[in-house]
Tab-separated table of C-alpha atoms in Angstrom:
chain	number	residue	atom	x	y	z
A	416	MET	CA	105.202	73.353	130.348
A	417	SER	CA	103.991	70.545	128.079
A	418	LEU	CA	102.580	73.320	125.949
A	419	HIS	CA	105.954	74.392	124.667
A	420	THR	CA	106.906	71.078	123.263
A	421	ALA	CA	103.381	70.682	121.644
A	422	ARG	CA	103.159	74.176	120.011
A	423	HIS	CA	104.281	73.197	116.617
A	424	THR	CA	101.977	70.142	116.157
A	425	ASP	CA	98.934	70.677	118.457
A	426	PRO	CA	96.260	72.886	116.650
A	427	ALA	CA	94.883	74.229	119.881
A	428	ALA	CA	98.456	75.440	120.843
A	429	VAL	CA	99.005	76.850	117.349
A	430	SER	CA	95.961	78.827	117.721
A	431	ALA	CA	96.837	80.011	121.337
A	432	ALA	CA	99.899	81.171	119.709
A	433	THR	CA	98.319	83.065	116.913
A	434	VAL	CA	95.756	84.620	119.746
A	435	ARG	CA	98.969	85.757	121.821
A	436	THR	CA	100.495	87.423	118.596
A	437	ARG	CA	97.318	89.200	118.038
A	438	ASP	CA	97.099	90.283	121.451
A	439	TRP	CA	100.540	91.670	121.537
A	440	LEU	CA	99.890	93.450	118.001
A	441	ILE	CA	96.720	95.198	119.805
A	442	ALA	CA	99.063	96.152	122.834
A	443	ALA	CA	101.653	97.614	120.392
A	444	GLY	CA	98.798	99.788	118.570
A	445	ALA	CA	97.740	100.952	121.861
A	446	VAL	CA	101.184	102.088	122.892
A	447	VAL	CA	101.540	104.003	119.502
A	448	LEU	CA	98.266	105.497	120.117
A	449	ALA	CA	99.228	106.431	123.485
A	450	LEU	CA	102.421	108.060	122.106
A	451	ILE	CA	100.525	110.130	119.703
A	452	ALA	CA	98.317	111.320	122.444
A	453	LEU	CA	101.078	112.430	124.488
A	454	TYR	CA	102.690	114.188	121.783
A	455	ALA	CA	99.420	115.999	120.864
A	456	VAL	CA	99.011	117.319	124.179
A	457	PHE	CA	102.629	117.815	125.487
A	458	ILE	CA	104.803	118.540	122.432
A	459	ASP	CA	102.749	119.625	119.208
A	460	ASN	CA	102.847	123.403	118.806
A	461	GLY	CA	100.692	123.298	115.567
A	462	SER	CA	103.854	122.414	113.482
A	463	LEU	CA	103.299	118.644	112.755
A	464	ILE	CA	99.748	118.248	113.368
A	465	SER	CA	99.069	121.534	111.331
A	466	ALA	CA	95.538	121.131	111.027
A	467	THR	CA	94.895	121.760	114.908
A	468	GLY	CA	96.733	125.181	114.408
A	469	ASP	CA	97.550	126.690	117.999
A	470	TYR	CA	94.272	125.065	119.228
A	471	LEU	CA	95.561	121.992	120.597
A	472	HIS	CA	98.506	123.664	122.355
A	473	GLU	CA	96.064	126.478	123.819
A	474	PHE	CA	93.470	123.958	125.018
A	475	SER	CA	96.264	121.836	126.843
A	476	HIS	CA	98.023	124.807	127.931
A	477	ASP	CA	97.359	124.526	131.762
A	478	GLY	CA	98.083	120.719	131.544
A	479	ARG	CA	101.197	121.364	130.024
A	480	HIS	CA	102.330	123.874	132.659
A	481	LEU	CA	101.120	121.684	135.729
A	482	PHE	CA	102.670	118.313	134.392
A	483	GLY	CA	105.964	120.281	133.622
A	484	ALA	CA	105.988	119.901	129.686
A	485	PRO	CA	107.711	122.972	128.122
A	486	CYS	CA	105.229	125.766	126.940
A	487	HIS	CA	105.820	129.165	125.621
B	1157	MET	CA	98.194	80.358	131.440
B	1158	ALA	CA	100.562	78.155	133.338
B	1159	ASP	CA	103.259	78.356	130.594
B	1160	GLY	CA	104.145	82.071	131.001
B	1161	HIS	CA	101.349	83.146	128.631
B	1162	VAL	CA	100.786	86.681	129.327
B	1163	PRO	CA	96.918	87.709	128.753
B	1164	VAL	CA	97.861	90.940	127.868
B	1165	LEU	CA	94.422	92.323	126.843
B	1166	PRO	CA	92.723	91.983	130.211
B	1167	LEU	CA	95.851	93.970	131.537
B	1168	LEU	CA	95.210	96.827	128.663
B	1169	ARG	CA	91.513	97.101	129.768
B	1170	ARG	CA	92.685	97.279	133.512
B	1171	GLY	CA	95.327	99.953	132.437
B	1172	LEU	CA	92.846	101.999	130.575
B	1173	ALA	CA	90.248	101.947	133.280
B	1174	ALA	CA	92.955	102.673	135.956
B	1175	GLY	CA	94.442	105.393	133.753
B	1176	GLY	CA	91.283	107.188	133.001
B	1177	LEU	CA	90.376	107.290	136.875
B	1178	ALA	CA	93.729	108.314	137.698
B	1179	GLY	CA	93.720	111.058	135.089
B	1180	LEU	CA	90.226	112.325	136.272
B	1181	ALA	CA	91.613	112.455	139.719
B	1182	ALA	CA	94.765	114.238	138.828
B	1183	GLY	CA	92.795	116.672	136.834
B	1184	LEU	CA	90.163	117.488	139.534
B	1185	PHE	CA	92.943	117.740	142.191
B	1186	SER	CA	94.733	120.334	139.926
B	1187	LEU	CA	91.410	122.201	139.157
B	1188	LEU	CA	90.797	122.715	142.669
B	1189	LEU	CA	94.339	123.415	143.940
B	1190	ALA	CA	96.591	124.503	141.065
B	1191	GLU	CA	94.376	126.700	138.908
B	1192	PRO	CA	94.024	129.493	141.278
B	1193	LEU	CA	97.715	129.699	141.282
B	1194	MET	CA	98.020	129.534	137.479
B	1195	ASP	CA	95.213	132.194	137.282
B	1196	ARG	CA	97.391	134.265	139.561
B	1197	ALA	CA	100.638	133.699	137.433
B	1198	ILE	CA	98.819	134.786	134.320
B	1199	ARG	CA	97.533	137.921	135.924
B	1200	LEU	CA	100.761	138.668	137.274
B	1201	GLU	CA	102.467	138.282	133.806
B	1202	GLU	CA	99.938	140.624	132.126
B	1203	ARG	CA	100.924	143.212	134.803
B	1204	ARG	CA	104.452	142.418	134.361
B	1205	GLN	CA	104.334	143.080	130.701
B	1206	GLU	CA	102.132	146.134	130.891
B	1207	GLY	CA	104.680	147.433	133.230
B	1208	GLU	CA	107.491	146.709	130.918
B	1209	HIS	CA	106.132	147.919	127.417
B	1210	SER	CA	103.088	149.687	126.828
B	1211	HIS	CA	103.052	150.046	123.132
B	1212	ALA	CA	100.496	148.396	121.056
B	1213	ALA	CA	102.456	145.418	119.760
B	1214	ALA	CA	103.280	144.247	123.409
B	1215	ALA	CA	99.723	144.715	124.502
B	1216	ALA	CA	98.570	142.250	121.792
B	1217	ALA	CA	101.335	139.856	122.931
B	1218	VAL	CA	99.925	140.115	126.672
B	1219	LYS	CA	96.819	138.965	125.303
B	1220	HIS	CA	97.938	135.728	123.812
B	1221	HIS	CA	96.828	133.355	126.317
B	1222	GLU	CA	93.262	134.785	125.973
B	1223	GLU	CA	93.355	134.775	122.131
B	1224	LEU	CA	92.074	131.276	121.324
B	1225	PHE	CA	90.269	130.338	124.478
B	1226	SER	CA	88.917	131.659	127.664
B	1227	ARG	CA	90.419	130.682	131.022
B	1228	GLY	CA	87.311	128.917	131.757
B	1229	THR	CA	88.000	126.805	128.517
B	1230	GLN	CA	91.550	126.135	129.566
B	1231	HIS	CA	90.571	125.109	133.205
B	1232	PHE	CA	88.229	122.446	131.390
B	1233	GLY	CA	91.260	121.673	129.092
B	1234	LEU	CA	93.195	120.966	132.002
B	1235	VAL	CA	91.058	118.264	133.244
B	1236	VAL	CA	90.962	116.629	129.531
B	1237	THR	CA	94.514	116.737	129.145
B	1238	ALA	CA	94.826	114.950	132.473
B	1239	VAL	CA	92.469	112.284	131.525
B	1240	VAL	CA	94.242	111.762	128.079
B	1241	VAL	CA	97.628	111.715	129.938
B	1242	GLY	CA	96.057	109.069	132.328
B	1243	LEU	CA	95.004	107.004	129.595
B	1244	ALA	CA	98.116	106.906	127.759
B	1245	LEU	CA	100.259	106.259	131.048
B	1246	GLY	CA	97.541	103.408	131.900
B	1247	VAL	CA	98.411	101.609	128.397
B	1248	PHE	CA	102.311	102.193	129.191
B	1249	PHE	CA	101.291	100.694	132.768
B	1250	ALA	CA	99.546	97.479	131.470
B	1251	VAL	CA	102.202	96.852	128.719
B	1252	ALA	CA	105.189	97.347	131.421
B	1253	HIS	CA	103.444	95.137	133.703
B	1254	ALA	CA	102.909	92.422	131.235
B	1255	LEU	CA	106.491	92.700	130.075
B	1256	VAL	CA	108.119	92.717	133.440
B	1257	HIS	CA	106.037	89.620	134.610
B	1258	ARG	CA	105.898	87.699	131.495
B	1259	ARG	CA	108.113	84.845	132.952
B	1260	SER	CA	105.703	84.330	135.997
B	1261	ASP	CA	101.871	83.825	136.559
B	1262	ALA	CA	100.421	87.142	135.133
B	1263	SER	CA	97.617	87.276	137.710
B	1264	ALA	CA	99.631	86.664	140.895
B	1265	ARG	CA	100.288	89.262	143.688
B	1266	PRO	CA	98.301	92.002	141.754
B	1267	TRP	CA	98.426	94.495	144.525
B	1268	PRO	CA	102.123	94.634	145.489
B	1269	ARG	CA	103.012	94.410	141.796
B	1270	ALA	CA	100.709	97.397	140.721
B	1271	ILE	CA	101.926	99.632	143.645
B	1272	ALA	CA	105.549	98.768	143.066
B	1273	LEU	CA	105.237	99.686	139.259
B	1274	ALA	CA	103.255	102.862	139.913
B	1275	ALA	CA	106.135	103.819	142.358
B	1276	ALA	CA	108.749	102.932	139.624
B	1277	GLY	CA	106.403	104.988	137.115
B	1278	PHE	CA	106.408	108.024	139.519
B	1279	ALA	CA	110.123	107.863	139.928
B	1280	GLY	CA	111.208	107.407	136.398
B	1281	LEU	CA	108.464	109.321	134.478
B	1282	SER	CA	107.606	112.160	136.890
B	1283	LEU	CA	110.140	112.796	139.932
B	1284	LEU	CA	113.483	112.458	138.224
B	1285	PRO	CA	112.617	114.644	135.089
B	1286	GLY	CA	110.802	116.979	137.366
B	1287	LEU	CA	113.971	117.324	139.500
B	1288	ARG	CA	116.092	118.312	136.376
B	1289	TYR	CA	113.391	120.435	134.676
B	1290	PRO	CA	110.784	121.660	137.510
B	1291	ALA	CA	107.443	122.727	136.223
B	1292	ASN	CA	107.006	126.529	135.563
B	1293	PRO	CA	103.847	128.346	135.895
B	1294	PRO	CA	102.309	130.322	133.009
B	1295	GLY	CA	104.234	133.237	132.107
B	1296	VAL	CA	107.510	131.506	132.268
B	1297	GLY	CA	108.590	130.089	129.060
B	1298	ASP	CA	110.389	131.705	125.891
B	1299	ALA	CA	108.577	130.921	122.547
B	1300	GLY	CA	111.908	130.947	121.128
B	1301	THR	CA	113.523	128.338	123.235
B	1302	VAL	CA	110.489	125.820	123.358
B	1303	GLY	CA	111.887	123.605	120.694
B	1304	ASP	CA	115.074	123.074	122.560
B	1305	ARG	CA	113.342	122.897	125.995
B	1306	GLN	CA	111.051	120.245	124.473
B	1307	LEU	CA	114.048	118.077	123.267
B	1308	MET	CA	115.733	118.574	126.811
B	1309	TRP	CA	112.532	117.582	128.541
B	1310	VAL	CA	111.812	114.335	126.279
B	1311	ALA	CA	115.405	113.331	126.744
B	1312	ALA	CA	115.040	113.634	130.534
B	1313	VAL	CA	111.878	111.561	130.706
B	1314	VAL	CA	113.549	108.880	128.439
B	1315	ILE	CA	116.626	108.939	130.725
B	1316	GLY	CA	114.425	108.627	133.691
B	1317	ALA	CA	112.420	105.521	132.273
B	1318	LEU	CA	115.617	103.897	131.075
B	1319	GLY	CA	116.967	104.458	134.746
B	1320	MET	CA	114.014	102.618	136.317
B	1321	VAL	CA	114.603	99.562	133.858
B	1322	LEU	CA	118.279	99.667	134.602
B	1323	ALA	CA	117.592	99.882	138.391
B	1324	TRP	CA	115.138	96.850	138.001
B	1325	GLN	CA	117.474	94.880	136.072
B	1326	VAL	CA	120.533	95.384	138.331
B	1327	HIS	CA	118.216	94.416	141.402
B	1328	THR	CA	116.884	91.362	139.527
B	1329	ARG	CA	120.050	90.177	138.229
B	1330	LEU	CA	122.025	90.630	141.503
B	1331	THR	CA	119.086	88.852	143.401
B	1332	ALA	CA	119.267	85.904	140.982
B	1333	ALA	CA	122.722	85.824	141.390
B	1334	GLY	CA	122.436	85.197	145.369
B	1335	ARG	CA	123.629	88.562	146.529
B	1336	ALA	CA	122.897	89.840	149.769
B	1337	PRO	CA	120.428	92.452	149.966
B	1338	ALA	CA	122.676	95.106	151.264
B	1339	VAL	CA	124.668	94.704	147.973
B	1340	CYS	CA	121.591	94.637	145.757
B	1341	GLN	CA	120.060	97.789	147.405
B	1342	THR	CA	123.461	99.440	147.340
B	1343	ALA	CA	123.724	98.807	143.692
B	1344	VAL	CA	120.206	100.136	143.018
B	1345	ALA	CA	121.286	103.402	144.897
B	1346	GLY	CA	124.306	103.635	142.941
B	1347	THR	CA	122.228	103.183	139.582
B	1348	LEU	CA	119.837	106.130	140.727
B	1349	VAL	CA	122.838	108.361	141.472
B	1350	ALA	CA	124.189	107.484	137.901
B	1351	VAL	CA	120.857	108.342	136.489
B	1352	LEU	CA	120.840	111.750	138.204
B	1353	LEU	CA	124.130	112.386	136.914
B	1354	ALA	CA	123.258	111.764	133.431
B	1355	LEU	CA	120.014	113.851	133.959
B	1356	PHE	CA	122.022	116.962	135.328
B	1357	ALA	CA	124.550	116.475	132.302
B	1358	LEU	CA	121.614	117.673	130.188
B	1359	PRO	CA	121.937	121.426	129.412
B	1360	ASP	CA	119.958	123.871	131.849
B	1361	ASN	CA	116.786	125.314	131.020
B	1362	PRO	CA	117.801	128.569	129.380
B	1363	ASP	CA	114.668	130.710	130.280
B	1364	PRO	CA	114.416	133.286	132.990
B	1365	VAL	CA	112.223	132.810	135.801
B	1366	PRO	CA	110.593	136.115	136.722
B	1367	VAL	CA	108.122	134.641	139.324
B	1368	GLU	CA	108.105	135.332	142.995
B	1369	GLY	CA	109.386	132.486	145.006
B	1370	THR	CA	106.560	131.598	147.049
B	1371	LEU	CA	104.353	131.147	143.956
B	1372	LEU	CA	106.934	129.294	142.200
B	1373	TRP	CA	107.594	126.824	144.920
B	1374	ASP	CA	103.757	126.291	145.554
B	1375	PHE	CA	103.191	125.742	141.856
B	1376	ARG	CA	106.045	123.108	141.767
B	1377	MET	CA	104.839	121.106	144.787
B	1378	LEU	CA	101.363	121.056	143.289
B	1379	SER	CA	102.639	119.869	139.986
B	1380	LEU	CA	104.541	117.099	141.979
B	1381	ALA	CA	101.741	116.247	143.887
B	1382	SER	CA	99.396	116.062	140.846
B	1383	HIS	CA	102.005	113.636	139.330
B	1384	ALA	CA	101.738	111.707	142.583
B	1385	VAL	CA	98.021	111.596	142.702
B	1386	LEU	CA	98.020	110.273	139.203
B	1387	TRP	CA	100.310	107.346	139.834
B	1388	ALA	CA	98.858	106.760	143.207
B	1389	VAL	CA	95.407	106.334	141.701
B	1390	LEU	CA	96.742	104.327	138.658
B	1391	GLY	CA	98.431	101.840	140.804
B	1392	ALA	CA	95.661	101.470	143.376
B	1393	THR	CA	92.915	101.015	140.656
B	1394	PHE	CA	95.043	98.801	138.578
B	1395	GLY	CA	95.862	96.652	141.793
B	1396	ALA	CA	92.248	96.567	142.988
B	1397	LEU	CA	91.149	95.391	139.636
B	1398	GLY	CA	93.717	92.787	139.455
B	1399	LEU	CA	92.532	91.480	142.951
B	1400	ARG	CA	88.801	91.404	141.753
B	1401	ALA	CA	89.840	89.359	138.771
B	1402	LEU	CA	92.011	87.005	140.944
B	1403	ARG	CA	89.047	86.485	143.040
B	1404	GLU	CA	86.696	85.821	140.294
B	1405	ARG	CA	89.008	83.339	138.620
B	1406	ARG	CA	89.434	81.573	141.995
B	1407	ALA	CA	85.257	81.676	142.379
B	1408	ALA	CA	85.098	80.027	138.868
B	1409	GLY	CA	87.171	76.976	140.098
B	1410	HIS	CA	90.758	77.742	138.961
B	1411	ARG	CA	93.402	76.479	140.992
B	1412	PRO	CA	96.116	78.973	142.166
B	1413	ASP	CA	98.821	78.856	139.587
B	1414	PRO	CA	101.764	76.361	140.536
B	1415	VAL	CA	104.430	78.547	138.672
B	1416	PRO	CA	106.413	80.430	141.262
B	1417	SER	CA	106.295	84.091	141.068
B	1418	ALA	CA	109.136	86.335	140.982
B	1419	VAL	CA	108.426	89.690	142.146
């Protein structure tokens, strides 16, 4: 618990806080990537990720049905 | 570590490894058991549409599943999709684990924590949305309503996830207030009923389901079973990796953390 009080003066504690912030930023980035991946396999119909046309939809077609995502 | 520092990156690595394995397990499980049903559903759909319309335009529409990929490629696509879903859920799992246990030693009691989180994930993201909008085999689903159905489905998943957070908060706060287990558990059950009511306040799936009952039931059971396989392997692998990390940490001479660990 002493780390809390020392955080603003102790260089080691300051760098620990920096590392923590960096780690959480990486985690937030991973969450965004995960959301994009789920959007790609479950939602996209070639409308927003337009370069894929219907290929992404048809490739993940069986997975959509199996996991209960709405399909045409 | 003792000040409540959450080492989130090791959890993230654990989540990706466990999620990838879980997705692969669910993908192979459904490849073996659900694909024969989906192939049958597609053959029945083609026969149904051939019977209904014999003109050229409808015949072209019948072919729409085969237009871009063969069924073999779509079988492979199922496994790839399951692995992608597993990896994504593994990320959510790791971050949820780090957030839920941010006030206690992040490495304590890895097995029961992982199993409890996997059970909550199955209930909130798979079972509750699946009860409201059960999975349908290929051949069900009107292209004209897919946008509405996607909104409703995402809403159901979000309500399921928020419901789990709410149930967890209700339980944690009542327990912290010193309430008896009977009160806490009844309150959690009441919360789940409220979540179900919210889910069933969403509009019904507008599409007709012209599929024989046995095929539909089997497909929906296998869909839920695939979800269950994914969450079970995810939780068990995440927990086992946590146990291994704990053993290595102890072997390296770290004392068990003195911070008392809430559930």
